[in-house]
Amino acid sequence: AAAPSPLDGAVAGYREVTGAAPLYAKFAYGFWQCKEHYKTQDELTAAAATFRQKAIPLDAIVQDWRYWGDMGWGPQWDPKVYPDPKGMVANLSAANLKLMVSVWSRFDAKTTFYQQMDRKGWLLNGTGSVGNGYYDAWHPDARALFYSFSKAAHFDNGVEALWLDATEPEHFPHLNQTIHLGSANEYFNSYSLMTTMAIADGLRKDFPKAQGARAFSLTRSSFAGQQRTGAALWSGDISSTWDSLRRQVAASLSYALSGHAYWCEDIGGFFRPNGQHDDPEYRALLIRWFQFGAFTPIFRVHGTNGDTELWEFGDETMGAINASAIRLRYRLLPYNYASFRRAAAGYTVQRALPL
């Protein structure tokens, strides 16, 4: 291998100061299936089974928001549409699949989550829209309580990881507000660090031989040192255009140079066109996007305005993606796993031209 460049030393030094980027469990380097959103337990499990039936390699499937149904925004399964979360996870596990679930830092006022935080005075002042609250992530006891909600709903049921959405937090409810540490403006961009830390600390304490051994989460924002919490970043709700794909290439390389080892995107773009499944131009874009995504740290499809499962785009497109991207990704798995083992010691895997 070529000798590391001086810039490698700078990135490694940054991580020495702010924290290492720990190696994930091997499944995290495989293919992740995601869409906005699975509406029922039956829909999610049927999709997982179809991947196995069609022999498309897959390691993880993702439940996006709204699994709480009419119960209120927060980490709770609506039994009308998800009657047996623990059984669902067990069935996925039997098929060698992991489940990641979306959790937000905000709660509806009618939920017990909101009420517990409110009683303690741990909601951000003037937060969110009417009837919704973001918690004060800078308060250590609030972080522990936030983690406990997901432990009860998710980790105790075998869920592998959380998708920590909107950790900006969305709409900046902490602007010009007072937090546990004082002025929120002084700590403004560190909300995601605190929230991913809440989950990592809890997992490492309660599940040291399982999820906590190599903590993983996915989130939409980042801050200096966040790599030590096991959090990967994704680039947000991007558009499904060729220009957006072009921008992801630059974003991916630049993020790695910032000292954070793990990045991903919504392969295919989040905001997708009407008629995406039958549009030849979109199919061509999707194939090319998968081929780029196969060479990024976390390999995950996502999108709205229709299903994202490959078979929805026809056998030809599905076959092209499976052959030129997904199976290639799995052939590269030993190399990727070994490379990110080096990243835990400071190496930068995505080699931008200066490296």
PDB file of N, CA and C in Angstrom, residues 156-213:
ATOM      1  N   ASP A 156     -34.896  -3.453  23.998  1.00  0.00           N
ATOM      2  CA  ASP A 156     -35.377  -4.619  24.741  1.00  0.00           C
ATOM      3  C   ASP A 156     -36.137  -5.593  23.850  1.00  0.00           C
ATOM      4  N   ASN A 157     -36.551  -5.132  22.668  1.00  0.00           N
ATOM      5  CA  ASN A 157     -37.221  -5.996  21.708  1.00  0.00           C
ATOM      6  C   ASN A 157     -36.276  -6.525  20.633  1.00  0.00           C
ATOM      7  N   GLY A 158     -34.981  -6.238  20.775  1.00  0.00           N
ATOM      8  CA  GLY A 158     -33.996  -6.779  19.855  1.00  0.00           C
ATOM      9  C   GLY A 158     -33.623  -5.898  18.689  1.00  0.00           C
ATOM     10  N   VAL A 159     -34.177  -4.676  18.617  1.00  0.00           N
ATOM     11  CA  VAL A 159     -33.782  -3.750  17.555  1.00  0.00           C
ATOM     12  C   VAL A 159     -32.280  -3.499  17.645  1.00  0.00           C
ATOM     13  N   GLU A 160     -31.618  -3.480  16.502  1.00  0.00           N
ATOM     14  CA  GLU A 160     -30.160  -3.379  16.488  1.00  0.00           C
ATOM     15  C   GLU A 160     -29.669  -1.960  16.675  1.00  0.00           C
ATOM     16  N   ALA A 161     -30.323  -0.974  16.029  1.00  0.00           N
ATOM     17  CA  ALA A 161     -29.777   0.381  16.002  1.00  0.00           C
ATOM     18  C   ALA A 161     -30.898   1.386  15.788  1.00  0.00           C
ATOM     19  N   LEU A 162     -30.565   2.664  16.046  1.00  0.00           N
ATOM     20  CA  LEU A 162     -31.523   3.744  15.866  1.00  0.00           C
ATOM     21  C   LEU A 162     -31.081   4.674  14.745  1.00  0.00           C
ATOM     22  N   TRP A 163     -32.071   5.156  14.042  1.00  0.00           N
ATOM     23  CA  TRP A 163     -31.909   6.227  13.073  1.00  0.00           C
ATOM     24  C   TRP A 163     -32.362   7.493  13.795  1.00  0.00           C
ATOM     25  N   LEU A 164     -31.422   8.284  14.247  1.00  0.00           N
ATOM     26  CA  LEU A 164     -31.721   9.471  15.056  1.00  0.00           C
ATOM     27  C   LEU A 164     -31.953  10.651  14.122  1.00  0.00           C
ATOM     28  N   ASP A 165     -33.218  10.835  13.773  1.00  0.00           N
ATOM     29  CA  ASP A 165     -33.580  11.833  12.775  1.00  0.00           C
ATOM     30  C   ASP A 165     -33.660  13.224  13.401  1.00  0.00           C
ATOM     31  N   ALA A 166     -33.438  14.237  12.547  1.00  0.00           N
ATOM     32  CA  ALA A 166     -33.677  15.647  12.894  1.00  0.00           C
ATOM     33  C   ALA A 166     -32.872  16.104  14.104  1.00  0.00           C
ATOM     34  N   THR A 167     -31.604  15.701  14.166  1.00  0.00           N
ATOM     35  CA  THR A 167     -30.781  16.101  15.308  1.00  0.00           C
ATOM     36  C   THR A 167     -30.131  17.463  15.121  1.00  0.00           C
ATOM     37  N   GLU A 168     -30.730  18.305  14.269  1.00  0.00           N
ATOM     38  CA  GLU A 168     -30.230  19.688  14.167  1.00  0.00           C
ATOM     39  C   GLU A 168     -30.456  20.469  15.468  1.00  0.00           C
ATOM     40  N   PRO A 169     -31.520  20.420  16.233  1.00  0.00           N
ATOM     41  CA  PRO A 169     -32.776  19.773  15.901  1.00  0.00           C
ATOM     42  C   PRO A 169     -33.584  20.602  14.897  1.00  0.00           C
ATOM     43  N   GLU A 170     -34.538  19.938  14.260  1.00  0.00           N
ATOM     44  CA  GLU A 170     -35.283  20.550  13.166  1.00  0.00           C
ATOM     45  C   GLU A 170     -35.959  21.853  13.600  1.00  0.00           C
ATOM     46  N   HIS A 171     -35.829  22.869  12.766  1.00  0.00           N
ATOM     47  CA  HIS A 171     -36.396  24.206  12.981  1.00  0.00           C
ATOM     48  C   HIS A 171     -35.699  24.973  14.110  1.00  0.00           C
ATOM     49  N   PHE A 172     -34.591  24.432  14.637  1.00  0.00           N
ATOM     50  CA  PHE A 172     -33.751  25.135  15.616  1.00  0.00           C
ATOM     51  C   PHE A 172     -34.543  25.696  16.797  1.00  0.00           C
ATOM     52  N   PRO A 173     -35.231  24.854  17.564  1.00  0.00           N
ATOM     53  CA  PRO A 173     -36.001  25.350  18.707  1.00  0.00           C
ATOM     54  C   PRO A 173     -35.136  25.884  19.838  1.00  0.00           C
ATOM     55  N   HIS A 174     -33.834  25.605  19.800  1.00  0.00           N
ATOM     56  CA  HIS A 174     -32.957  26.070  20.872  1.00  0.00           C
ATOM     57  C   HIS A 174     -32.355  27.445  20.587  1.00  0.00           C
ATOM     58  N   LEU A 175     -32.651  28.030  19.446  1.00  0.00           N
ATOM     59  CA  LEU A 175     -32.105  29.350  19.121  1.00  0.00           C
ATOM     60  C   LEU A 175     -32.534  30.374  20.166  1.00  0.00           C
ATOM     61  N   ASN A 176     -31.534  31.081  20.728  1.00  0.00           N
ATOM     62  CA  ASN A 176     -31.768  32.126  21.735  1.00  0.00           C
ATOM     63  C   ASN A 176     -32.468  31.596  22.981  1.00  0.00           C
ATOM     64  N   GLN A 177     -32.295  30.295  23.261  1.00  0.00           N
ATOM     65  CA  GLN A 177     -32.916  29.689  24.433  1.00  0.00           C
ATOM     66  C   GLN A 177     -31.853  29.359  25.477  1.00  0.00           C
ATOM     67  N   THR A 178     -32.322  29.025  26.666  1.00  0.00           N
ATOM     68  CA  THR A 178     -31.447  28.601  27.758  1.00  0.00           C
ATOM     69  C   THR A 178     -31.505  27.079  27.876  1.00  0.00           C
ATOM     70  N   ILE A 179     -30.341  26.449  27.963  1.00  0.00           N
ATOM     71  CA  ILE A 179     -30.246  25.004  28.137  1.00  0.00           C
ATOM     72  C   ILE A 179     -29.563  24.705  29.470  1.00  0.00           C
ATOM     73  N   HIS A 180     -29.362  23.443  29.730  1.00  0.00           N
ATOM     74  CA  HIS A 180     -28.745  23.046  31.000  1.00  0.00           C
ATOM     75  C   HIS A 180     -27.371  23.680  31.195  1.00  0.00           C
ATOM     76  N   LEU A 181     -26.630  23.850  30.107  1.00  0.00           N
ATOM     77  CA  LEU A 181     -25.273  24.393  30.202  1.00  0.00           C
ATOM     78  C   LEU A 181     -25.228  25.917  30.148  1.00  0.00           C
ATOM     79  N   GLY A 182     -26.373  26.557  29.896  1.00  0.00           N
ATOM     80  CA  GLY A 182     -26.399  28.021  29.785  1.00  0.00           C
ATOM     81  C   GLY A 182     -27.042  28.466  28.493  1.00  0.00           C
ATOM     82  N   SER A 183     -26.343  29.305  27.751  1.00  0.00           N
ATOM     83  CA  SER A 183     -26.873  29.810  26.489  1.00  0.00           C
ATOM     84  C   SER A 183     -26.776  28.733  25.406  1.00  0.00           C
ATOM     85  N   ALA A 184     -27.904  28.389  24.808  1.00  0.00           N
ATOM     86  CA  ALA A 184     -27.883  27.387  23.743  1.00  0.00           C
ATOM     87  C   ALA A 184     -27.089  27.860  22.543  1.00  0.00           C
ATOM     88  N   ASN A 185     -27.033  29.157  22.329  1.00  0.00           N
ATOM     89  CA  ASN A 185     -26.295  29.666  21.173  1.00  0.00           C
ATOM     90  C   ASN A 185     -24.809  29.317  21.258  1.00  0.00           C
ATOM     91  N   GLU A 186     -24.271  29.174  22.464  1.00  0.00           N
ATOM     92  CA  GLU A 186     -22.856  28.827  22.619  1.00  0.00           C
ATOM     93  C   GLU A 186     -22.575  27.374  22.252  1.00  0.00           C
ATOM     94  N   TYR A 187     -23.601  26.542  22.322  1.00  0.00           N
ATOM     95  CA  TYR A 187     -23.432  25.106  22.067  1.00  0.00           C
ATOM     96  C   TYR A 187     -24.306  24.651  20.899  1.00  0.00           C
ATOM     97  N   PHE A 188     -24.662  25.572  20.040  1.00  0.00           N
ATOM     98  CA  PHE A 188     -25.768  25.402  19.111  1.00  0.00           C
ATOM     99  C   PHE A 188     -25.685  24.126  18.276  1.00  0.00           C
ATOM    100  N   ASN A 189     -24.528  23.880  17.643  1.00  0.00           N
ATOM    101  CA  ASN A 189     -24.421  22.782  16.687  1.00  0.00           C
ATOM    102  C   ASN A 189     -24.089  21.436  17.319  1.00  0.00           C
ATOM    103  N   SER A 190     -23.991  21.385  18.631  1.00  0.00           N
ATOM    104  CA  SER A 190     -23.576  20.141  19.285  1.00  0.00           C
ATOM    105  C   SER A 190     -24.749  19.264  19.715  1.00  0.00           C
ATOM    106  N   TYR A 191     -25.967  19.612  19.321  1.00  0.00           N
ATOM    107  CA  TYR A 191     -27.135  18.811  19.724  1.00  0.00           C
ATOM    108  C   TYR A 191     -26.999  17.357  19.262  1.00  0.00           C
ATOM    109  N   SER A 192     -26.554  17.158  18.039  1.00  0.00           N
ATOM    110  CA  SER A 192     -26.441  15.789  17.516  1.00  0.00           C
ATOM    111  C   SER A 192     -25.378  14.992  18.273  1.00  0.00           C
ATOM    112  N   LEU A 193     -24.299  15.637  18.660  1.00  0.00           N
ATOM    113  CA  LEU A 193     -23.277  14.956  19.454  1.00  0.00           C
ATOM    114  C   LEU A 193     -23.871  14.468  20.765  1.00  0.00           C
ATOM    115  N   MET A 194     -24.638  15.325  21.431  1.00  0.00           N
ATOM    116  CA  MET A 194     -25.211  14.955  22.716  1.00  0.00           C
ATOM    117  C   MET A 194     -26.236  13.824  22.576  1.00  0.00           C
ATOM    118  N   THR A 195     -27.043  13.873  21.515  1.00  0.00           N
ATOM    119  CA  THR A 195     -28.083  12.862  21.340  1.00  0.00           C
ATOM    120  C   THR A 195     -27.499  11.517  20.945  1.00  0.00           C
ATOM    121  N   THR A 196     -26.527  11.502  20.045  1.00  0.00           N
ATOM    122  CA  THR A 196     -25.898  10.227  19.695  1.00  0.00           C
ATOM    123  C   THR A 196     -25.103   9.678  20.884  1.00  0.00           C
ATOM    124  N   MET A 197     -24.568  10.568  21.716  1.00  0.00           N
ATOM    125  CA  MET A 197     -23.876  10.135  22.919  1.00  0.00           C
ATOM    126  C   MET A 197     -24.850   9.474  23.897  1.00  0.00           C
ATOM    127  N   ALA A 198     -26.070  10.029  23.990  1.00  0.00           N
ATOM    128  CA  ALA A 198     -27.071   9.455  24.883  1.00  0.00           C
ATOM    129  C   ALA A 198     -27.317   7.987  24.553  1.00  0.00           C
ATOM    130  N   ILE A 199     -27.459   7.691  23.260  1.00  0.00           N
ATOM    131  CA  ILE A 199     -27.739   6.316  22.845  1.00  0.00           C
ATOM    132  C   ILE A 199     -26.509   5.431  23.010  1.00  0.00           C
ATOM    133  N   ALA A 200     -25.344   5.929  22.597  1.00  0.00           N
ATOM    134  CA  ALA A 200     -24.124   5.120  22.703  1.00  0.00           C
ATOM    135  C   ALA A 200     -23.798   4.804  24.162  1.00  0.00           C
ATOM    136  N   ASP A 201     -23.907   5.785  25.041  1.00  0.00           N
ATOM    137  CA  ASP A 201     -23.608   5.558  26.458  1.00  0.00           C
ATOM    138  C   ASP A 201     -24.549   4.515  27.054  1.00  0.00           C
ATOM    139  N   GLY A 202     -25.839   4.619  26.705  1.00  0.00           N
ATOM    140  CA  GLY A 202     -26.796   3.655  27.227  1.00  0.00           C
ATOM    141  C   GLY A 202     -26.536   2.245  26.730  1.00  0.00           C
ATOM    142  N   LEU A 203     -26.265   2.116  25.439  1.00  0.00           N
ATOM    143  CA  LEU A 203     -26.002   0.793  24.875  1.00  0.00           C
ATOM    144  C   LEU A 203     -24.736   0.168  25.458  1.00  0.00           C
ATOM    145  N   ARG A 204     -23.716   0.964  25.596  1.00  0.00           N
ATOM    146  CA  ARG A 204     -22.450   0.437  26.128  1.00  0.00           C
ATOM    147  C   ARG A 204     -22.595   0.001  27.577  1.00  0.00           C
ATOM    148  N   LYS A 205     -23.504   0.619  28.294  1.00  0.00           N
ATOM    149  CA  LYS A 205     -23.748   0.245  29.692  1.00  0.00           C
ATOM    150  C   LYS A 205     -24.649  -0.981  29.794  1.00  0.00           C
ATOM    151  N   ASP A 206     -25.752  -1.001  29.043  1.00  0.00           N
ATOM    152  CA  ASP A 206     -26.771  -2.032  29.218  1.00  0.00           C
ATOM    153  C   ASP A 206     -26.589  -3.248  28.317  1.00  0.00           C
ATOM    154  N   PHE A 207     -25.932  -3.077  27.171  1.00  0.00           N
ATOM    155  CA  PHE A 207     -25.770  -4.182  26.208  1.00  0.00           C
ATOM    156  C   PHE A 207     -24.304  -4.301  25.789  1.00  0.00           C
ATOM    157  N   PRO A 208     -23.392  -4.464  26.759  1.00  0.00           N
ATOM    158  CA  PRO A 208     -21.956  -4.418  26.437  1.00  0.00           C
ATOM    159  C   PRO A 208     -21.480  -5.532  25.519  1.00  0.00           C
ATOM    160  N   LYS A 209     -22.218  -6.642  25.447  1.00  0.00           N
ATOM    161  CA  LYS A 209     -21.817  -7.744  24.589  1.00  0.00           C
ATOM    162  C   LYS A 209     -22.682  -7.837  23.337  1.00  0.00           C
ATOM    163  N   ALA A 210     -23.617  -6.915  23.168  1.00  0.00           N
ATOM    164  CA  ALA A 210     -24.496  -6.927  21.999  1.00  0.00           C
ATOM    165  C   ALA A 210     -24.380  -5.593  21.278  1.00  0.00           C
ATOM    166  N   GLN A 211     -25.472  -4.808  21.218  1.00  0.00           N
ATOM    167  CA  GLN A 211     -25.427  -3.546  20.473  1.00  0.00           C
ATOM    168  C   GLN A 211     -24.354  -2.593  20.987  1.00  0.00           C
ATOM    169  N   GLY A 212     -24.095  -2.623  22.285  1.00  0.00           N
ATOM    170  CA  GLY A 212     -23.120  -1.704  22.866  1.00  0.00           C
ATOM    171  C   GLY A 212     -21.682  -2.042  22.558  1.00  0.00           C
ATOM    172  N   ALA A 213     -21.429  -3.283  22.113  1.00  0.00           N
ATOM    173  CA  ALA A 213     -20.052  -3.670  21.820  1.00  0.00           C
ATOM    174  C   ALA A 213     -19.488  -2.855  20.664  1.00  0.00           C
TER     175      ALA A 213
END
